[in-house]
């Protein structure tokens, strides 16, 4: 149940201002750490501002949406919703300058496939990625544990798809609307747009689902006001004002979506390549040296683990640490 879930307890926020403050905090933390020797003017010229990070992340949310749309085999909508939740949550705790969105994006989708039991192998998954698929595989697998850690291992996501089906069944039963299934295209379009807003981080799946149903109904010139006030909340009218406000806010967020200007995005992409943390850049020498050292350390542990004179309890401890350090068995070209 959503009401008892980790999603509601830890990952649902009251206001957009609260989310904005978390994002600004991550931006300031990164700049403070990596720009300690710079003047304020140099910092502004070199690093992304919090607003610039937000604009860039919106562009990558569009890319996430398109990636899932083109995915083969066709990806269920609830998997897409889970991937969006992971992506949004990750960047409440991290800066895009620390971990590039294009790398985290693919990892979010891959983890969502596993958690939601949409069974695709890593080979099938990277077949949907253009470019160096072997490199993509290494990046995804090496980021998988990081992503789970940043999500605090709260991986279960409650999406609006199940409440939507419940509403449609209920409308067929208790409403005079002819063929409620004709609402589906409008509902799906609305849900797709909510993924590009902060609504999933602020509202219950049932509230988002009802907003989608009411929006689709209005597009079909249908009025469901009496269904909501009498059928759904006839015996709980005290809860109606909160619901109406939530639905109004969700619909407003969808209505006011602004797509990032392409020229601005290109400028920010170039700026990000210059200011990103090279320790987390798979193309950098620093990253490759760090990975090489990690493997060398693991090789040393393997040798120690196979030693006849090694204490058994110590061996178990080292093996556990080894699995935690590199669960993905990454390889460096």
Short mmCIF file of C-alpha atoms in Angstrom, two decimals:
data_model
loop_
_atom_site.label_atom_id
_atom_site.label_comp_id
_atom_site.label_asym_id
_atom_site.label_seq_id
_atom_site.Cartn_x
_atom_site.Cartn_y
_atom_site.Cartn_z
CA UNK A 1 0.00 0.00 0.00
CA UNK A 2 1.24 3.44 -0.91
CA UNK A 3 0.10 4.92 2.42
CA UNK A 4 2.56 2.65 4.27
CA UNK A 5 5.32 2.69 1.65
CA UNK A 6 8.87 4.02 1.72
CA UNK A 7 7.84 6.12 -1.27
CA UNK A 8 5.38 8.09 0.83
CA UNK A 9 7.56 8.19 3.93
CA UNK A 10 10.91 9.11 2.39
CA UNK A 11 10.39 10.19 -1.22
CA UNK A 12 7.22 12.29 -1.27
CA UNK A 13 7.71 16.00 -0.73
CA UNK A 14 5.26 18.73 0.19
CA UNK A 15 6.28 21.59 -2.08
CA UNK A 16 8.28 22.39 -5.20
CA UNK A 17 10.31 24.76 -3.04
CA UNK A 18 11.48 21.84 -0.91
CA UNK A 19 12.69 20.02 -4.03
CA UNK A 20 14.39 23.16 -5.33
CA UNK A 21 16.28 23.58 -2.04
CA UNK A 22 17.56 20.00 -2.20
CA UNK A 23 18.84 20.56 -5.75
CA UNK A 24 20.50 23.84 -4.84
CA UNK A 25 22.16 22.11 -1.89
CA UNK A 26 23.75 19.50 -4.17
CA UNK A 27 24.88 22.19 -6.61
CA UNK A 28 26.53 24.24 -3.86
CA UNK A 29 28.16 21.17 -2.33
CA UNK A 30 29.79 20.19 -5.62
CA UNK A 31 31.02 23.71 -6.42
CA UNK A 32 32.36 24.18 -2.89
CA UNK A 33 34.31 20.94 -3.13
CA UNK A 34 35.69 21.34 -6.65
CA UNK A 35 36.01 25.10 -6.87
CA UNK A 36 37.73 25.85 -3.57
CA UNK A 37 40.62 27.70 -5.24
CA UNK A 38 38.41 29.76 -7.60
CA UNK A 39 36.96 33.22 -7.25
CA UNK A 40 33.19 33.66 -7.38
CA UNK A 41 33.45 34.94 -10.96
CA UNK A 42 35.49 31.91 -11.99
CA UNK A 43 32.99 29.56 -10.34
CA UNK A 44 30.09 31.13 -12.19
CA UNK A 45 31.91 30.85 -15.50
CA UNK A 46 33.12 27.28 -14.98
CA UNK A 47 30.32 25.42 -13.15
CA UNK A 48 26.65 24.91 -13.90
CA UNK A 49 24.25 26.86 -11.72
CA UNK A 50 21.37 25.04 -10.04
CA UNK A 51 18.98 26.43 -12.67
CA UNK A 52 21.27 25.27 -15.46
CA UNK A 53 21.47 21.80 -13.96
CA UNK A 54 17.69 21.66 -13.76
CA UNK A 55 17.33 22.68 -17.40
CA UNK A 56 19.82 20.05 -18.50
CA UNK A 57 18.14 17.34 -16.45
CA UNK A 58 14.82 18.19 -18.09
CA UNK A 59 16.46 17.52 -21.45
CA UNK A 60 17.68 14.14 -20.22
CA UNK A 61 14.20 13.33 -18.94
CA UNK A 62 13.01 13.85 -22.52
CA UNK A 63 15.75 11.48 -23.68
CA UNK A 64 14.73 8.93 -21.06
CA UNK A 65 11.16 9.10 -22.33
CA UNK A 66 12.24 8.60 -25.96
CA UNK A 67 14.61 5.77 -25.06
CA UNK A 68 11.83 3.88 -23.31
CA UNK A 69 9.40 4.60 -26.15
CA UNK A 70 11.76 3.08 -28.76
CA UNK A 71 12.86 0.18 -26.55
CA UNK A 72 12.58 -3.36 -27.91
CA UNK A 73 10.85 -5.41 -26.70
CA UNK A 74 8.14 -2.79 -25.93
CA UNK A 75 8.49 -1.54 -22.37
CA UNK A 76 5.44 -1.50 -20.04
CA UNK A 77 4.43 1.92 -18.78
CA UNK A 78 5.00 0.99 -15.14
CA UNK A 79 8.66 0.22 -15.90
CA UNK A 80 9.00 3.66 -17.48
CA UNK A 81 7.43 5.24 -14.40
CA UNK A 82 9.83 3.45 -12.09
CA UNK A 83 12.83 4.55 -14.17
CA UNK A 84 11.68 8.18 -13.96
CA UNK A 85 11.30 7.92 -10.19
CA UNK A 86 14.84 6.58 -9.85
CA UNK A 87 16.26 9.30 -12.10
CA UNK A 88 14.51 12.11 -10.24
CA UNK A 89 15.44 10.73 -6.83
CA UNK A 90 19.10 10.29 -7.76
CA UNK A 91 19.50 13.96 -8.64
CA UNK A 92 17.96 15.10 -5.39
CA UNK A 93 21.05 13.65 -3.71
CA UNK A 94 23.64 14.32 -6.40
CA UNK A 95 24.78 16.94 -8.88
CA UNK A 96 24.77 16.28 -12.61
CA UNK A 97 28.34 17.60 -12.55
CA UNK A 98 29.32 14.68 -10.34
CA UNK A 99 27.52 11.95 -12.31
CA UNK A 100 26.66 12.58 -15.94
CA UNK A 101 22.90 12.18 -16.61
CA UNK A 102 23.43 10.16 -19.81
CA UNK A 103 25.14 7.43 -17.77
CA UNK A 104 22.72 7.48 -14.83
CA UNK A 105 19.74 7.53 -17.21
CA UNK A 106 20.56 4.16 -18.74
CA UNK A 107 21.29 2.66 -15.32
CA UNK A 108 17.91 3.85 -13.99
CA UNK A 109 16.08 2.16 -16.85
CA UNK A 110 18.08 -1.05 -16.48
CA UNK A 111 17.45 -1.23 -12.73
CA UNK A 112 13.76 -0.48 -13.28
CA UNK A 113 13.55 -3.42 -15.70
CA UNK A 114 15.00 -5.73 -13.06
CA UNK A 115 12.92 -4.46 -10.15
CA UNK A 116 9.68 -4.56 -12.15
CA UNK A 117 10.57 -8.04 -13.51
CA UNK A 118 10.58 -6.92 -17.13
CA UNK A 119 13.02 -9.62 -18.06
CA UNK A 120 15.67 -8.43 -20.49
CA UNK A 121 19.31 -9.46 -20.33
CA UNK A 122 22.03 -6.83 -20.23
CA UNK A 123 22.92 -7.82 -23.81
CA UNK A 124 19.31 -7.25 -24.92
CA UNK A 125 19.25 -3.98 -23.03
CA UNK A 126 22.38 -2.45 -24.57
CA UNK A 127 21.22 -3.56 -28.03
CA UNK A 128 18.86 -0.57 -27.71
CA UNK A 129 21.78 1.82 -27.18
CA UNK A 130 23.59 3.48 -30.05
CA UNK A 131 27.39 3.57 -30.07
CA UNK A 132 29.85 1.46 -28.13
CA UNK A 133 27.60 -1.15 -26.49
CA UNK A 134 30.42 -2.87 -24.63
CA UNK A 135 31.34 0.43 -23.00
CA UNK A 136 27.67 1.13 -22.25
CA UNK A 137 27.38 -2.25 -20.56
CA UNK A 138 30.39 -1.53 -18.35
CA UNK A 139 29.02 1.90 -17.38
CA UNK A 140 25.56 0.57 -16.53
CA UNK A 141 26.81 -2.32 -14.44
CA UNK A 142 29.41 -0.24 -12.63
CA UNK A 143 26.76 2.38 -11.72
CA UNK A 144 24.08 -0.07 -10.62
CA UNK A 145 25.20 -0.40 -7.01
CA UNK A 146 25.83 3.36 -6.78
CA UNK A 147 22.26 4.01 -7.92
CA UNK A 148 20.79 1.61 -5.38
CA UNK A 149 22.87 3.19 -2.63
CA UNK A 150 21.71 6.70 -3.55
CA UNK A 151 18.11 5.47 -3.49
CA UNK A 152 18.80 4.10 0.01
CA UNK A 153 17.73 0.72 -1.40
CA UNK A 154 14.08 1.86 -1.50
CA UNK A 155 13.37 0.37 -4.90
CA UNK A 156 9.63 -0.38 -4.79
CA UNK A 157 7.70 2.25 -6.73
CA UNK A 158 3.94 2.80 -6.67
CA UNK A 159 2.91 4.09 -10.11
CA UNK A 160 -0.48 5.51 -11.19
CA UNK A 161 -1.23 2.68 -13.67
CA UNK A 162 -3.01 0.40 -11.20
CA UNK A 163 -5.25 3.19 -9.79
CA UNK A 164 -6.11 4.18 -13.36
CA UNK A 165 -7.39 0.67 -14.09
CA UNK A 166 -9.39 0.80 -10.86
CA UNK A 167 -10.99 4.12 -11.81
CA UNK A 168 -11.93 2.87 -15.28
CA UNK A 169 -13.55 -0.26 -13.87
CA UNK A 170 -15.41 1.84 -11.31
CA UNK A 171 -16.59 4.32 -13.94
CA UNK A 172 -17.96 1.44 -16.02
CA UNK A 173 -19.83 0.19 -12.95
CA UNK A 174 -21.11 3.39 -11.33
CA UNK A 175 -21.17 5.96 -14.11
CA UNK A 176 -23.36 6.42 -17.18
CA UNK A 177 -20.44 7.19 -19.47
CA UNK A 178 -20.47 5.25 -22.72
CA UNK A 179 -17.29 3.31 -23.46
CA UNK A 180 -14.91 4.66 -20.76
CA UNK A 181 -12.02 2.92 -22.56
CA UNK A 182 -12.00 5.77 -25.06
CA UNK A 183 -10.35 7.79 -22.30
CA UNK A 184 -7.21 5.65 -22.46
CA UNK A 185 -5.26 7.62 -25.12
CA UNK A 186 -5.79 10.87 -23.22
CA UNK A 187 -4.87 9.23 -19.93
CA UNK A 188 -1.66 7.75 -21.33
CA UNK A 189 -0.64 11.07 -22.87
CA UNK A 190 -1.25 12.86 -19.57
CA UNK A 191 0.74 10.29 -17.56
CA UNK A 192 3.65 10.58 -20.02
CA UNK A 193 3.69 14.32 -19.36
CA UNK A 194 3.61 13.94 -15.59
CA UNK A 195 6.93 12.11 -15.86
CA UNK A 196 8.42 15.41 -17.09
CA UNK A 197 7.26 17.25 -13.96
CA UNK A 198 7.86 16.93 -10.22
CA UNK A 199 4.37 15.50 -9.68
CA UNK A 200 5.67 11.94 -9.04
CA UNK A 201 7.75 13.32 -6.16
CA UNK A 202 4.86 15.26 -4.63
CA UNK A 203 1.56 13.45 -5.12
CA UNK A 204 0.10 10.01 -4.47
CA UNK A 205 -0.31 7.69 -7.46
CA UNK A 206 -4.09 7.72 -6.98
CA UNK A 207 -4.14 11.54 -7.13
CA UNK A 208 -2.10 11.55 -10.34
CA UNK A 209 -4.33 8.82 -11.75
CA UNK A 210 -7.51 10.77 -11.00
CA UNK A 211 -6.02 13.91 -12.53
CA UNK A 212 -5.27 11.90 -15.69
CA UNK A 213 -8.80 10.45 -15.84
CA UNK A 214 -10.47 13.84 -15.32
CA UNK A 215 -8.20 15.45 -17.92
CA UNK A 216 -8.98 12.75 -20.49
CA UNK A 217 -12.70 13.01 -19.71
CA UNK A 218 -12.70 16.76 -20.30
CA UNK A 219 -10.99 16.19 -23.66
CA UNK A 220 -13.86 13.85 -24.56
CA UNK A 221 -16.45 16.43 -23.44
CA UNK A 222 -17.39 14.29 -20.44
CA UNK A 223 -18.05 15.62 -16.94
CA UNK A 224 -17.10 13.39 -14.02
CA UNK A 225 -17.64 15.92 -11.23
CA UNK A 226 -20.66 14.12 -9.81
CA UNK A 227 -18.80 10.80 -9.98
CA UNK A 228 -15.98 12.26 -7.87
CA UNK A 229 -18.14 14.12 -5.35
CA UNK A 230 -20.91 11.54 -4.94
CA UNK A 231 -19.55 8.12 -5.89
CA UNK A 232 -15.94 8.43 -4.74
CA UNK A 233 -16.27 10.82 -1.80
CA UNK A 234 -19.96 10.76 -0.93
CA UNK A 235 -19.19 9.54 2.58
CA UNK A 236 -15.87 11.39 3.02
CA UNK A 237 -16.53 14.91 1.80
CA UNK A 238 -14.04 16.32 4.33
CA UNK A 239 -11.24 14.84 2.19
CA UNK A 240 -12.55 16.35 -1.03
CA UNK A 241 -10.84 19.78 -0.81
CA UNK A 242 -7.38 18.20 -0.45
CA UNK A 243 -8.02 15.93 -3.42
CA UNK A 244 -9.37 18.74 -5.60
CA UNK A 245 -6.31 20.88 -4.87
CA UNK A 246 -3.93 17.99 -5.63
CA UNK A 247 -5.67 17.27 -8.93
CA UNK A 248 -5.64 20.96 -9.82
CA UNK A 249 -1.90 21.25 -9.10
CA UNK A 250 -1.01 18.12 -11.08
CA UNK A 251 -2.97 19.34 -14.10
CA UNK A 252 -1.36 22.76 -13.78
CA UNK A 253 2.14 21.23 -13.70
CA UNK A 254 1.39 19.27 -16.87
CA UNK A 255 -0.12 22.28 -18.59
CA UNK A 256 2.90 24.49 -17.89
CA UNK A 257 5.66 22.12 -19.07
CA UNK A 258 8.34 24.02 -20.97
CA UNK A 259 10.74 22.21 -23.27
CA UNK A 260 14.42 23.22 -22.91
CA UNK A 261 15.68 25.42 -25.80
CA UNK A 262 17.98 23.32 -28.00
CA UNK A 263 20.68 25.98 -28.38
CA UNK A 264 20.77 26.48 -24.62
CA UNK A 265 21.03 22.72 -24.06
CA UNK A 266 23.98 22.45 -26.48
CA UNK A 267 25.79 25.23 -24.60
CA UNK A 268 25.18 23.55 -21.23
CA UNK A 269 26.31 20.16 -22.58
CA UNK A 270 29.66 21.67 -23.52
CA UNK A 271 29.93 23.41 -20.18
CA UNK A 272 29.16 20.16 -18.36
CA UNK A 273 31.93 18.30 -20.21
CA UNK A 274 34.42 20.86 -18.89
CA UNK A 275 33.24 21.00 -15.29
CA UNK A 276 32.16 17.41 -14.63
CA UNK A 277 33.98 15.35 -12.02
CA UNK A 278 36.67 13.53 -13.99
CA UNK A 279 36.91 10.83 -11.34
CA UNK A 280 33.47 9.66 -12.50
CA UNK A 281 34.11 10.14 -16.22
CA UNK A 282 34.73 6.73 -17.88
CA UNK A 283 36.72 8.45 -20.65
CA UNK A 284 39.18 10.16 -18.29
CA UNK A 285 42.61 8.85 -17.32
CA UNK A 286 41.85 9.49 -13.65
CA UNK A 287 38.82 7.18 -13.83
CA UNK A 288 40.72 4.45 -15.70
CA UNK A 289 43.63 4.59 -13.24
CA UNK A 290 41.22 4.35 -10.32
CA UNK A 291 39.51 1.32 -11.86
CA UNK A 292 42.88 -0.28 -12.61
CA UNK A 293 43.98 0.19 -9.00
CA UNK A 294 40.70 -1.25 -7.77
CA UNK A 295 41.21 -4.39 -9.85
CA UNK A 296 44.79 -4.72 -8.68
CA UNK A 297 43.61 -4.50 -5.08
CA UNK A 298 40.99 -7.15 -5.81
CA UNK A 299 43.60 -9.42 -7.37
CA UNK A 300 45.63 -9.08 -4.19
CA UNK A 301 42.57 -10.04 -2.15
CA UNK A 302 41.99 -13.07 -4.39
CA UNK A 303 45.54 -14.22 -3.80
CA UNK A 304 45.17 -13.73 -0.06
CA UNK A 305 41.83 -15.54 -0.10
CA UNK A 306 43.37 -18.60 -1.72
CA UNK A 307 46.29 -18.70 0.71
CA UNK A 308 46.51 -21.86 2.83
CA UNK A 309 47.59 -19.90 5.89
CA UNK A 310 44.75 -17.36 5.81
CA UNK A 311 42.26 -17.39 8.67
CA UNK A 312 38.85 -18.61 7.45
CA UNK A 313 36.81 -15.86 9.15
CA UNK A 314 39.11 -13.19 7.70
CA UNK A 315 38.75 -14.73 4.25
CA UNK A 316 34.98 -14.52 4.45
CA UNK A 317 35.22 -10.88 5.44
CA UNK A 318 37.53 -9.98 2.55
CA UNK A 319 35.37 -11.80 0.02
CA UNK A 320 32.33 -9.92 1.26
CA UNK A 321 34.19 -6.64 0.88
CA UNK A 322 35.33 -7.62 -2.59
CA UNK A 323 31.76 -8.29 -3.75
CA UNK A 324 30.63 -4.94 -2.39
CA UNK A 325 33.47 -3.08 -4.09
CA UNK A 326 32.85 -4.40 -7.57
CA UNK A 327 29.52 -6.20 -7.95
CA UNK A 328 29.39 -5.59 -11.68
CA UNK A 329 32.69 -7.21 -12.73
CA UNK A 330 33.54 -4.20 -14.83
CA UNK A 331 36.32 -4.44 -17.40
CA UNK A 332 38.45 -1.61 -18.63
CA UNK A 333 39.40 -1.46 -22.30
#
